[in-house]
Amino acid sequence: DVKVTQSSRYLVKRTGEKVFLECVQDMDHENMFWYRQDPGLGLRLIYFSYDVKMKEKGDIPEGYSVSREKKERFSLILESASTNQTSMYLCASSLGGVAATNEKLFFGSGTQLSVL
Amino acid sequence: SQQGEEDPQALSIQEGENATMNCSYKTSINNLQWYRQNSGRGLVHLILIRSNEREKHSGRLRVTLDTSKKSSSLLITASRAADTASYFCATAGSQGNLIFGKGTKLSVKP
């Protein structure tokens, strides 16, 4: 089975800190995604990547950046964390080669980030 | 850019009963997917139904799709306490990626 691993389950950071959320998948998937999930708002797409060194903005990219230097790893970066970035962050991957919407996503367990 | 909306927002049933959740979407689709999320965890893919399919089964799950009404339903038969979770439908967004609804929170009481 595909495994998508997020580096931390819980993270507490201070306002203004630079925060790195790491995601690694072990099945040679082309596509990787970062979502955030908030009560009442559902999942919202932050950034995605269809290939190494490639990135595309999702619906809510402001305040975030990403890095994909290796195929298996997709990092989400909060340059200067703010309290409104307190959320559950979910990483996902899919096989690739076709439109992402024709494939199922494999999700990590999530990182609950609290910014104080 | 919400594409799918689940209904109801919350559903509480007894073990052994059937649970039905609905999803409505706005634009034409190639397929629709359903996912489950246990509390505080990531989402798990349940089933994908293509636009030319009307019904699909997987174990105790039955999914229907009505493209004329732009709606889908997920039926869980003979529910168990372990089915307690949130259920999401997902369809293609404007960038060709999956867009998720806000989910239906299902509670199955033993």
PDB file of C-alpha atoms in Angstrom, chain B:
ATOM      1  CA  SER B   1     -14.085  27.258  -5.255  1.00  0.00           C
ATOM      2  CA  GLN B   2     -16.492  24.713  -3.797  1.00  0.00           C
ATOM      3  CA  GLN B   3     -17.636  22.138  -6.299  1.00  0.00           C
ATOM      4  CA  GLY B   4     -19.405  19.471  -4.227  1.00  0.00           C
ATOM      5  CA  GLU B   5     -21.698  19.950  -1.265  1.00  0.00           C
ATOM      6  CA  GLU B   6     -22.661  17.076   1.018  1.00  0.00           C
ATOM      7  CA  ASP B   7     -25.992  16.759   2.716  1.00  0.00           C
ATOM      8  CA  PRO B   8     -26.797  16.359   5.557  1.00  0.00           C
ATOM      9  CA  GLN B   9     -23.979  18.031   7.464  1.00  0.00           C
ATOM     10  CA  ALA B  10     -24.439  15.541  10.287  1.00  0.00           C
ATOM     11  CA  LEU B  11     -26.199  12.205  10.620  1.00  0.00           C
ATOM     12  CA  SER B  12     -26.729  10.079  13.713  1.00  0.00           C
ATOM     13  CA  ILE B  13     -28.030   6.511  13.439  1.00  0.00           C
ATOM     14  CA  GLN B  14     -28.082   3.233  15.359  1.00  0.00           C
ATOM     15  CA  GLU B  15     -25.846   0.321  14.530  1.00  0.00           C
ATOM     16  CA  GLY B  16     -27.437  -1.897  11.917  1.00  0.00           C
ATOM     17  CA  GLU B  17     -29.314   0.931  10.208  1.00  0.00           C
ATOM     18  CA  ASN B  18     -28.484   2.228   6.759  1.00  0.00           C
ATOM     19  CA  ALA B  19     -26.840   5.621   6.276  1.00  0.00           C
ATOM     20  CA  THR B  20     -27.387   7.744   3.188  1.00  0.00           C
ATOM     21  CA  MET B  21     -25.347  10.798   2.329  1.00  0.00           C
ATOM     22  CA  ASN B  22     -25.824  13.023  -0.669  1.00  0.00           C
ATOM     23  CA  CYS B  23     -23.527  15.167  -2.751  1.00  0.00           C
ATOM     24  CA  SER B  24     -24.539  17.867  -5.189  1.00  0.00           C
ATOM     25  CA  TYR B  25     -22.124  19.511  -7.605  1.00  0.00           C
ATOM     26  CA  LYS B  26     -22.257  22.401 -10.018  1.00  0.00           C
ATOM     27  CA  THR B  27     -20.468  21.662 -13.292  1.00  0.00           C
ATOM     28  CA  SER B  28     -20.200  18.624 -15.528  1.00  0.00           C
ATOM     29  CA  ILE B  29     -17.824  15.920 -14.353  1.00  0.00           C
ATOM     30  CA  ASN B  30     -15.800  12.982 -15.660  1.00  0.00           C
ATOM     31  CA  ASN B  31     -16.067  11.177 -12.357  1.00  0.00           C
ATOM     32  CA  LEU B  32     -16.862  11.673  -8.695  1.00  0.00           C
ATOM     33  CA  GLN B  33     -15.018  10.235  -5.721  1.00  0.00           C
ATOM     34  CA  TRP B  34     -15.983   9.520  -2.122  1.00  0.00           C
ATOM     35  CA  TYR B  35     -13.575   9.591   0.816  1.00  0.00           C
ATOM     36  CA  ARG B  36     -13.812   8.809   4.518  1.00  0.00           C
ATOM     37  CA  GLN B  37     -11.981  10.580   7.335  1.00  0.00           C
ATOM     38  CA  ASN B  38     -11.748   9.234  10.844  1.00  0.00           C
ATOM     39  CA  SER B  39     -11.450  11.888  13.513  1.00  0.00           C
ATOM     40  CA  GLY B  40      -8.097  13.661  13.417  1.00  0.00           C
ATOM     41  CA  ARG B  41      -6.719  11.513  10.592  1.00  0.00           C
ATOM     42  CA  GLY B  42      -6.159  11.761   6.859  1.00  0.00           C
ATOM     43  CA  LEU B  43      -8.741  10.908   4.232  1.00  0.00           C
ATOM     44  CA  VAL B  44      -9.102   7.437   2.782  1.00  0.00           C
ATOM     45  CA  HIS B  45     -10.423   6.820  -0.713  1.00  0.00           C
ATOM     46  CA  LEU B  46     -13.613   4.744  -0.811  1.00  0.00           C
ATOM     47  CA  ILE B  47     -14.900   4.654  -4.355  1.00  0.00           C
ATOM     48  CA  LEU B  48     -14.722   6.391  -7.737  1.00  0.00           C
ATOM     49  CA  ILE B  49     -17.727   6.465 -10.037  1.00  0.00           C
ATOM     50  CA  ARG B  50     -17.409   7.575 -13.645  1.00  0.00           C
ATOM     51  CA  SER B  51     -19.888   9.832 -15.396  1.00  0.00           C
ATOM     52  CA  ASN B  52     -21.135   6.975 -17.582  1.00  0.00           C
ATOM     53  CA  GLU B  53     -21.888   4.795 -14.547  1.00  0.00           C
ATOM     54  CA  ARG B  54     -25.134   5.008 -12.612  1.00  0.00           C
ATOM     55  CA  GLU B  55     -24.323   2.783  -9.682  1.00  0.00           C
ATOM     56  CA  LYS B  56     -21.291   1.168  -8.112  1.00  0.00           C
ATOM     57  CA  HIS B  57     -20.850  -1.192  -5.172  1.00  0.00           C
ATOM     58  CA  SER B  58     -17.961  -1.911  -2.864  1.00  0.00           C
ATOM     59  CA  GLY B  59     -18.730  -4.194   0.080  1.00  0.00           C
ATOM     60  CA  ARG B  60     -21.386  -2.443   2.168  1.00  0.00           C
ATOM     61  CA  LEU B  61     -21.037   0.744   0.144  1.00  0.00           C
ATOM     62  CA  ARG B  62     -23.329   1.663  -2.708  1.00  0.00           C
ATOM     63  CA  VAL B  63     -22.777   4.832  -4.715  1.00  0.00           C
ATOM     64  CA  THR B  64     -25.183   6.245  -7.254  1.00  0.00           C
ATOM     65  CA  LEU B  65     -24.653   9.050  -9.721  1.00  0.00           C
ATOM     66  CA  ASP B  66     -27.314  11.098 -11.484  1.00  0.00           C
ATOM     67  CA  THR B  67     -25.588  13.439 -13.913  1.00  0.00           C
ATOM     68  CA  SER B  68     -28.887  15.017 -14.989  1.00  0.00           C
ATOM     69  CA  LYS B  69     -29.433  16.186 -11.414  1.00  0.00           C
ATOM     70  CA  LYS B  70     -25.731  16.720 -10.752  1.00  0.00           C
ATOM     71  CA  SER B  71     -25.924  14.616  -7.628  1.00  0.00           C
ATOM     72  CA  SER B  72     -24.509  11.479  -6.067  1.00  0.00           C
ATOM     73  CA  SER B  73     -25.395   9.464  -3.023  1.00  0.00           C
ATOM     74  CA  LEU B  74     -23.391   7.174  -0.774  1.00  0.00           C
ATOM     75  CA  LEU B  75     -25.286   4.430   1.026  1.00  0.00           C
ATOM     76  CA  ILE B  76     -23.690   2.447   3.834  1.00  0.00           C
ATOM     77  CA  THR B  77     -25.761  -0.615   4.630  1.00  0.00           C
ATOM     78  CA  ALA B  78     -25.911  -2.320   8.027  1.00  0.00           C
ATOM     79  CA  SER B  79     -23.761   0.356   9.597  1.00  0.00           C
ATOM     80  CA  ARG B  80     -21.290  -0.372  12.382  1.00  0.00           C
ATOM     81  CA  ALA B  81     -19.788   1.805  15.105  1.00  0.00           C
ATOM     82  CA  ALA B  82     -16.525   1.687  13.130  1.00  0.00           C
ATOM     83  CA  ASP B  83     -18.259   3.548  10.282  1.00  0.00           C
ATOM     84  CA  THR B  84     -18.346   6.656  12.484  1.00  0.00           C
ATOM     85  CA  ALA B  85     -16.398   9.204  10.449  1.00  0.00           C
ATOM     86  CA  SER B  86     -16.784  12.158   8.120  1.00  0.00           C
ATOM     87  CA  TYR B  87     -17.542  11.418   4.480  1.00  0.00           C
ATOM     88  CA  PHE B  88     -16.555  13.667   1.604  1.00  0.00           C
ATOM     89  CA  CYS B  89     -17.325  13.770  -2.071  1.00  0.00           C
ATOM     90  CA  ALA B  90     -14.738  15.158  -4.484  1.00  0.00           C
ATOM     91  CA  THR B  91     -14.927  16.348  -8.066  1.00  0.00           C
ATOM     92  CA  ALA B  92     -12.717  18.229 -10.496  1.00  0.00           C
ATOM     93  CA  GLY B  93     -12.018  21.871  -9.802  1.00  0.00           C
ATOM     94  CA  SER B  94     -11.212  24.574 -12.336  1.00  0.00           C
ATOM     95  CA  GLN B  95      -7.480  23.704 -12.232  1.00  0.00           C
ATOM     96  CA  GLY B  96      -8.141  20.037 -12.913  1.00  0.00           C
ATOM     97  CA  ASN B  97      -7.522  19.031  -9.317  1.00  0.00           C
ATOM     98  CA  LEU B  98      -9.825  17.442  -6.802  1.00  0.00           C
ATOM     99  CA  ILE B  99     -12.090  19.775  -4.879  1.00  0.00           C
ATOM    100  CA  PHE B 100     -13.733  18.434  -1.737  1.00  0.00           C
ATOM    101  CA  GLY B 101     -17.052  19.262  -0.156  1.00  0.00           C
ATOM    102  CA  LYS B 102     -17.385  20.104   3.538  1.00  0.00           C
ATOM    103  CA  GLY B 103     -18.409  16.580   4.417  1.00  0.00           C
ATOM    104  CA  THR B 104     -21.115  14.701   6.262  1.00  0.00           C
ATOM    105  CA  LYS B 105     -20.304  13.733   9.821  1.00  0.00           C
ATOM    106  CA  LEU B 106     -21.740  10.285  10.504  1.00  0.00           C
ATOM    107  CA  SER B 107     -22.178   8.986  14.025  1.00  0.00           C
ATOM    108  CA  VAL B 108     -23.162   5.337  14.455  1.00  0.00           C
ATOM    109  CA  LYS B 109     -24.288   4.524  17.970  1.00  0.00           C
ATOM    110  CA  PRO B 110     -23.808   0.989  19.297  1.00  0.00           C
TER     111      PRO B 110
END
